[in-house]
Coordinates of C-alpha atoms in Angstrom, one line a residue:
M1017 CA 92.5 94.6 189.4
L1018 CA 93.7 92.2 190.9
Q1019 CA 95.0 93.9 193.9
R1020 CA 91.3 95.7 193.7
L1021 CA 89.5 92.1 194.5
G1022 CA 91.7 92.2 197.7
M1023 CA 93.9 89.2 196.2
E1024 CA 97.8 89.6 196.6
L1025 CA 100.1 89.4 194.0
P1026 CA 104.2 87.6 193.8
D1027 CA 106.4 90.1 193.8
W1028 CA 107.0 89.1 190.0
A1029 CA 103.9 90.8 189.1
R1030 CA 103.5 93.4 190.0
A1031 CA 104.0 96.7 188.5
K1032 CA 107.4 98.0 190.5
H1033 CA 109.4 95.1 190.1
P1034 CA 112.3 95.7 187.6
H1035 CA 111.2 93.4 185.0
I1036 CA 107.5 94.7 184.8
R1037 CA 109.4 97.9 184.8
Y1038 CA 111.4 97.0 182.2
E1039 CA 109.2 95.5 180.4
L1040 CA 106.4 98.6 180.0
G1041 CA 109.6 100.9 179.3
Q1042 CA 110.0 99.4 176.2
A1043 CA 106.5 99.6 175.6
S1044 CA 106.8 103.3 176.5
R1045 CA 109.6 104.3 174.4
T1046 CA 107.3 104.6 170.9
S1047 CA 107.1 107.7 170.3
R1048 CA 104.3 110.2 170.9
R1049 CA 103.2 110.7 167.9
V1050 CA 102.5 106.7 167.2
K1051 CA 101.0 106.2 171.2
Y1052 CA 98.4 108.9 169.8
A1053 CA 98.0 107.2 166.1
Q1054 CA 97.3 104.0 168.3
A1055 CA 94.6 105.6 170.4
I1056 CA 92.6 107.2 167.9
G1057 CA 92.9 103.8 166.2
L1058 CA 91.5 101.8 169.1
S1059 CA 88.8 104.2 169.7
L1060 CA 87.7 104.5 166.3
I1061 CA 87.4 100.6 166.4
V1062 CA 85.5 100.0 169.2
V1063 CA 83.5 102.6 168.1
L1064 CA 82.7 101.5 165.1
L1065 CA 82.3 97.7 166.7
F1066 CA 79.8 99.3 168.5
V1067 CA 77.5 101.2 166.1
G1068 CA 77.7 98.2 164.3
G1069 CA 76.4 96.0 167.0
Y1070 CA 73.5 98.5 167.5
F1071 CA 73.1 98.6 163.7
I1072 CA 72.6 94.5 164.5
G1073 CA 70.6 94.7 166.2
T1074 CA 68.6 96.4 165.4
N1075 CA 67.7 94.6 162.4
F1076 CA 69.7 98.2 160.5
L1077 CA 67.4 100.0 163.1
Q1078 CA 64.2 98.6 161.2
N1079 CA 63.2 97.1 164.7
V1080 CA 64.0 97.8 168.1
P1081 CA 66.5 95.5 169.7
G1082 CA 65.4 94.2 172.4
Q1083 CA 61.3 93.4 174.6
S1084 CA 63.4 94.9 177.7
L1085 CA 66.1 97.0 179.3
T1086 CA 68.6 93.7 179.3
E1087 CA 67.0 92.3 176.4
S1088 CA 68.3 95.5 174.4
A1089 CA 71.6 95.4 175.9
M1090 CA 72.8 91.7 175.2
A1091 CA 71.6 93.1 171.0
I1092 CA 73.1 95.8 171.1
L1093 CA 76.4 94.8 173.2
F1094 CA 77.3 90.9 172.2
W1095 CA 79.0 91.5 168.4
P1096 CA 81.1 93.8 169.7
T1097 CA 81.7 92.2 172.6
F1098 CA 82.4 89.2 170.8
V1099 CA 84.7 90.8 168.3
L1100 CA 87.1 92.7 171.1
Q1101 CA 87.1 88.9 172.9
I1102 CA 88.6 87.9 169.5
I1103 CA 91.1 90.5 169.4
L1104 CA 92.4 90.4 173.3
Q1105 CA 93.6 86.5 173.1
F1106 CA 94.9 87.5 170.2
A1107 CA 96.9 90.6 171.5
A1108 CA 97.6 89.0 174.5
M1109 CA 100.2 86.0 172.0
I1110 CA 101.4 88.1 170.1
L1111 CA 102.9 89.9 172.5
T1112 CA 104.6 87.3 174.2
V1113 CA 105.9 85.7 170.9
N1114 CA 108.9 88.0 170.7
T1115 CA 110.4 87.5 173.9
V1116 CA 113.3 85.5 174.0
S1117 CA 114.1 86.7 170.2
E1118 CA 113.7 90.6 171.6
H1119 CA 115.4 89.9 174.9
K1120 CA 118.6 88.4 172.6
R1121 CA 118.6 91.2 170.3
R1122 CA 119.0 93.9 173.2
M1123 CA 122.4 91.1 174.6
A1124 CA 120.2 90.7 177.6
W1125 CA 119.5 86.8 177.4
D1126 CA 122.4 85.1 178.1
N1127 CA 122.6 87.6 181.7
L1128 CA 119.8 86.3 182.2
R1129 CA 120.2 82.6 182.0
A1130 CA 123.1 83.4 183.4
T1131 CA 121.3 85.1 186.8
E1132 CA 120.4 81.6 189.1
G1133 CA 116.1 81.8 188.3
G1134 CA 117.4 85.2 186.7
A1135 CA 115.1 83.7 182.8
G1136 CA 112.1 82.3 184.6
V1137 CA 112.0 85.7 186.9
A1138 CA 111.6 87.7 183.1
L1139 CA 109.3 85.7 180.7
R1140 CA 107.2 84.8 184.2
A1141 CA 107.3 89.1 184.5
K1142 CA 106.4 89.3 180.7
W1143 CA 103.4 87.3 180.7
A1144 CA 102.5 89.4 183.8
S1145 CA 102.6 92.2 181.8
V1146 CA 100.2 91.5 179.3
Y1147 CA 97.6 92.2 181.6
Y1148 CA 98.8 95.8 182.1
R1149 CA 99.4 96.0 178.9
L1150 CA 95.9 95.6 177.4
R1151 CA 93.8 96.5 180.5
L1152 CA 92.0 98.5 178.9
L1153 CA 90.3 96.5 176.0
L1154 CA 90.4 94.0 179.4
G1155 CA 88.5 96.1 181.4
L1156 CA 86.0 97.6 178.7
V1157 CA 85.1 93.8 178.5
M1158 CA 84.5 92.9 182.4
V1159 CA 82.9 96.3 182.4
I1160 CA 80.8 94.7 179.4
R1161 CA 80.3 91.7 181.5
V1162 CA 79.7 93.3 184.8
V1163 CA 76.6 95.3 183.4
L1164 CA 75.3 92.4 182.3
V1165 CA 75.4 90.3 185.3
L1166 CA 73.6 93.5 187.0
G1167 CA 71.2 93.2 184.5
I1168 CA 70.7 89.1 185.8
L1169 CA 70.5 89.9 189.5
Y1170 CA 67.9 93.1 187.8
D1171 CA 65.7 90.7 186.4
L1172 CA 65.6 88.5 189.5
T1173 CA 63.7 90.7 191.1
G1174 CA 61.1 90.8 188.1
F1175 CA 56.9 89.0 189.2
Q1176 CA 58.0 90.3 192.9
G1177 CA 61.0 87.9 192.9
R1178 CA 59.7 85.3 191.5
Y1179 CA 61.7 84.9 188.4
I1180 CA 63.3 81.9 189.3
D1181 CA 60.8 80.1 189.6
L1182 CA 59.5 80.3 186.7
L1183 CA 63.1 79.9 184.7
I1184 CA 64.0 76.7 186.8
N1185 CA 59.7 75.2 185.8
N1186 CA 60.0 72.2 183.4
I1187 CA 63.5 72.4 183.7
T1188 CA 65.9 68.5 183.2
P1189 CA 67.0 68.3 186.9
E1190 CA 64.5 69.6 189.1
V1191 CA 65.9 71.5 191.1
S1192 CA 64.8 74.4 193.8
P1193 CA 64.8 77.9 193.4
I1194 CA 67.5 78.0 196.3
V1195 CA 69.5 76.3 193.9
G1196 CA 68.6 76.9 190.9
A1197 CA 70.1 80.6 191.9
L1198 CA 73.1 79.6 193.3
L1199 CA 74.1 77.2 190.1
L1200 CA 73.4 80.6 188.0
A1201 CA 75.3 82.9 190.4
F1202 CA 78.3 79.8 189.0
L1203 CA 77.0 80.4 186.1
M1204 CA 77.8 84.6 186.6
T1205 CA 80.9 83.7 188.4
A1206 CA 82.6 81.7 185.7
A1207 CA 82.1 84.9 183.1
L1208 CA 83.3 87.3 184.7
L1209 CA 86.6 84.8 185.7
L1210 CA 86.9 82.8 181.8
P1211 CA 88.4 86.2 179.6
L1212 CA 91.2 86.4 183.0
T1213 CA 92.0 82.7 182.0
A1214 CA 92.0 83.1 178.4
V1215 CA 93.9 86.1 178.3
G1216 CA 96.7 84.1 180.5
M1217 CA 96.2 80.7 179.3
Q1218 CA 96.8 83.1 175.2
A1219 CA 99.8 85.0 176.6
A1220 CA 101.4 81.6 178.2
I1221 CA 100.8 79.7 174.5
G1222 CA 102.9 83.3 173.3
L1223 CA 105.7 82.4 175.5
F1224 CA 106.0 78.8 174.6
I1225 CA 106.3 80.3 171.2
A1226 CA 108.8 82.5 171.9
V1227 CA 111.6 79.8 173.5
N1228 CA 111.3 76.6 171.6
V1229 CA 110.2 77.7 168.1
Q1230 CA 113.0 81.7 167.4
Q1231 CA 113.6 81.6 164.0
R1232 CA 111.9 83.8 163.1
I1233 CA 110.1 82.3 159.4
Y1234 CA 109.1 79.3 161.6
N1235 CA 107.1 81.3 164.2
V1236 CA 105.5 84.3 162.4
M1237 CA 104.0 80.6 160.9
T1238 CA 103.3 79.0 164.1
Q1239 CA 101.6 82.3 165.1
L1240 CA 99.9 81.8 161.9
I1241 CA 98.3 78.6 162.0
I1242 CA 97.5 78.9 166.0
I1243 CA 95.0 81.8 164.5
V1244 CA 93.9 80.5 161.6
V1245 CA 92.8 77.6 163.6
R1246 CA 91.3 79.5 166.8
L1247 CA 89.7 81.8 164.5
L1248 CA 88.2 78.3 163.3
I1249 CA 87.0 76.7 166.2
I1250 CA 85.2 79.3 167.3
V1251 CA 83.2 80.7 164.0
G1252 CA 82.8 76.5 163.8
L1253 CA 81.5 76.1 167.2
T1254 CA 79.3 79.4 166.6
L1255 CA 77.5 79.2 163.2
A1256 CA 77.2 75.3 164.7
T1257 CA 75.4 76.3 168.3
T1258 CA 72.9 79.4 166.2
Q1259 CA 71.8 76.7 164.5
F1260 CA 70.5 74.4 167.3
I1261 CA 69.1 77.1 168.8
N1262 CA 67.0 78.5 166.0
N1263 CA 66.1 74.6 165.3
Q1264 CA 68.4 74.7 161.6
L1265 CA 70.4 71.6 163.3
T1266 CA 69.5 68.7 165.6
L1267 CA 71.6 67.1 168.4
G1268 CA 70.9 64.5 170.7
D1269 CA 70.9 65.5 174.5
G1270 CA 75.0 64.6 174.6
P1271 CA 75.4 65.5 171.5
A1272 CA 74.4 68.9 171.8
W1273 CA 75.3 69.8 176.4
I1274 CA 79.1 69.8 174.8
L1275 CA 78.0 71.5 172.1
A1276 CA 77.0 74.3 174.1
G1277 CA 79.5 74.2 177.1
A1278 CA 82.1 73.9 174.1
Y1279 CA 81.1 77.2 173.0
A1280 CA 80.5 79.0 176.5
A1281 CA 84.1 77.9 176.9
I1282 CA 85.9 78.3 174.2
G1283 CA 83.4 80.3 171.6
D1284 CA 82.2 82.9 173.8
W1285 CA 83.5 82.6 177.3
G1286 CA 80.2 82.5 178.2
L1287 CA 79.3 86.5 177.1
R1288 CA 75.6 85.1 175.6
F1289 CA 75.2 83.1 179.0
L1290 CA 74.3 86.4 180.8
H1291 CA 71.0 86.7 179.3
V1292 CA 68.8 85.3 181.8
G1293 CA 65.9 84.8 179.6
F1294 CA 68.0 83.3 176.3
Y1295 CA 69.7 81.4 179.7
S1296 CA 66.6 79.8 180.9
E1297 CA 66.1 79.0 177.1
I1298 CA 68.6 76.4 176.8
W1299 CA 68.0 75.2 180.5
A1300 CA 64.0 73.6 179.3
T1301 CA 66.7 72.8 175.6
I1302 CA 69.2 71.1 177.0
P1303 CA 68.3 68.5 180.3
Y1304 CA 71.1 69.9 182.4
A1305 CA 72.2 72.4 181.3
I1306 CA 71.1 74.0 184.1
F1307 CA 74.7 73.0 185.8
F1308 CA 76.9 74.7 182.9
G1309 CA 77.5 77.6 185.3
I1310 CA 79.7 74.6 187.5
A1311 CA 80.6 73.1 184.4
L1312 CA 82.1 76.9 182.9
L1313 CA 83.5 76.9 186.4
V1314 CA 85.9 74.1 186.5
F1315 CA 87.3 74.8 183.5
A1316 CA 88.0 78.3 183.8
L1317 CA 90.1 77.0 186.6
G1318 CA 91.2 74.2 185.0
Q1319 CA 92.3 77.3 182.0
S1320 CA 94.8 78.9 184.9
L1321 CA 96.1 75.0 186.1
V1322 CA 97.2 74.2 182.2
T1323 CA 98.4 78.2 181.8
E1324 CA 100.5 77.4 185.0
W1325 CA 101.9 73.8 183.4
I1326 CA 102.2 75.9 179.7
L1327 CA 104.3 78.6 182.4
A1328 CA 106.6 76.1 184.0
I1329 CA 107.5 74.6 181.1
T1330 CA 108.8 77.6 178.8
I1331 CA 110.8 78.4 182.0
R1332 CA 112.0 75.0 181.3
R1333 CA 113.0 74.7 178.1
A1334 CA 114.3 78.8 178.7
E1335 CA 116.7 78.0 181.4
R1336 CA 118.4 75.4 178.6
I1337 CA 118.0 76.5 175.1
G1338 CA 120.8 79.1 174.0

């Protein structure tokens, strides 16, 4: 995906690298029957999610999903995509969390440690292989986001191109239409980056666990604790934000900004903000909310830096352990 965007990948992250080929080869050793069963199961889950999204978006076929094409698309696509994103981030961690034990079981870990930089390259290759192995699910999430971004661009052509003027009317602070459009572009960029950086961070966390918690029982317990805590945070942010939007929760400007920002950064990765009608209501409700695009872009970049830091300390630890 990154190569198609013209970005140069390091050698250890390319599909032709021996370690990447090894990791993908291990996954491909699954029997054809199991692969078919997995593909059918995943397809069924995706179909059920989007059918469920249609029922939720139409209030179980009682109403039209929205007053416009983009509003209808968000109403139908939001919850299935939200669930897919949760599956995606946990899958990224699970795919890496047993890396060291797997290498030890194949009697390959000592050879990797004996080779200069071997453990580091192997761990980074394992991290990169997550993107290859989750490419279909990640690609689906990204395609949906691209569709929603195109919906924003379509909406901005409304009212003879003056829709952005209406959106920024009576918000705090006052900005020009050009600045408003630029800040909205930051939001769209961040919304496309967040799934990529979040998956990378979860994969790095899995590697950190793999290196530091090698006893199986403690490894599994650590995974469960992280999954439960992560789910509680996501559910809590989602419920609190929904209550705030529905005027069921009263917050000051500062706490409201933090809540909505945390929800967008951690809860749904900016997904709900990809409906410009909803996002403009946030602008009007929370002062300085128009700067969420910049905040989320900084968060995405910061997440990349934290991921690299986790990988670095994980590799240093891996080079010392037996």
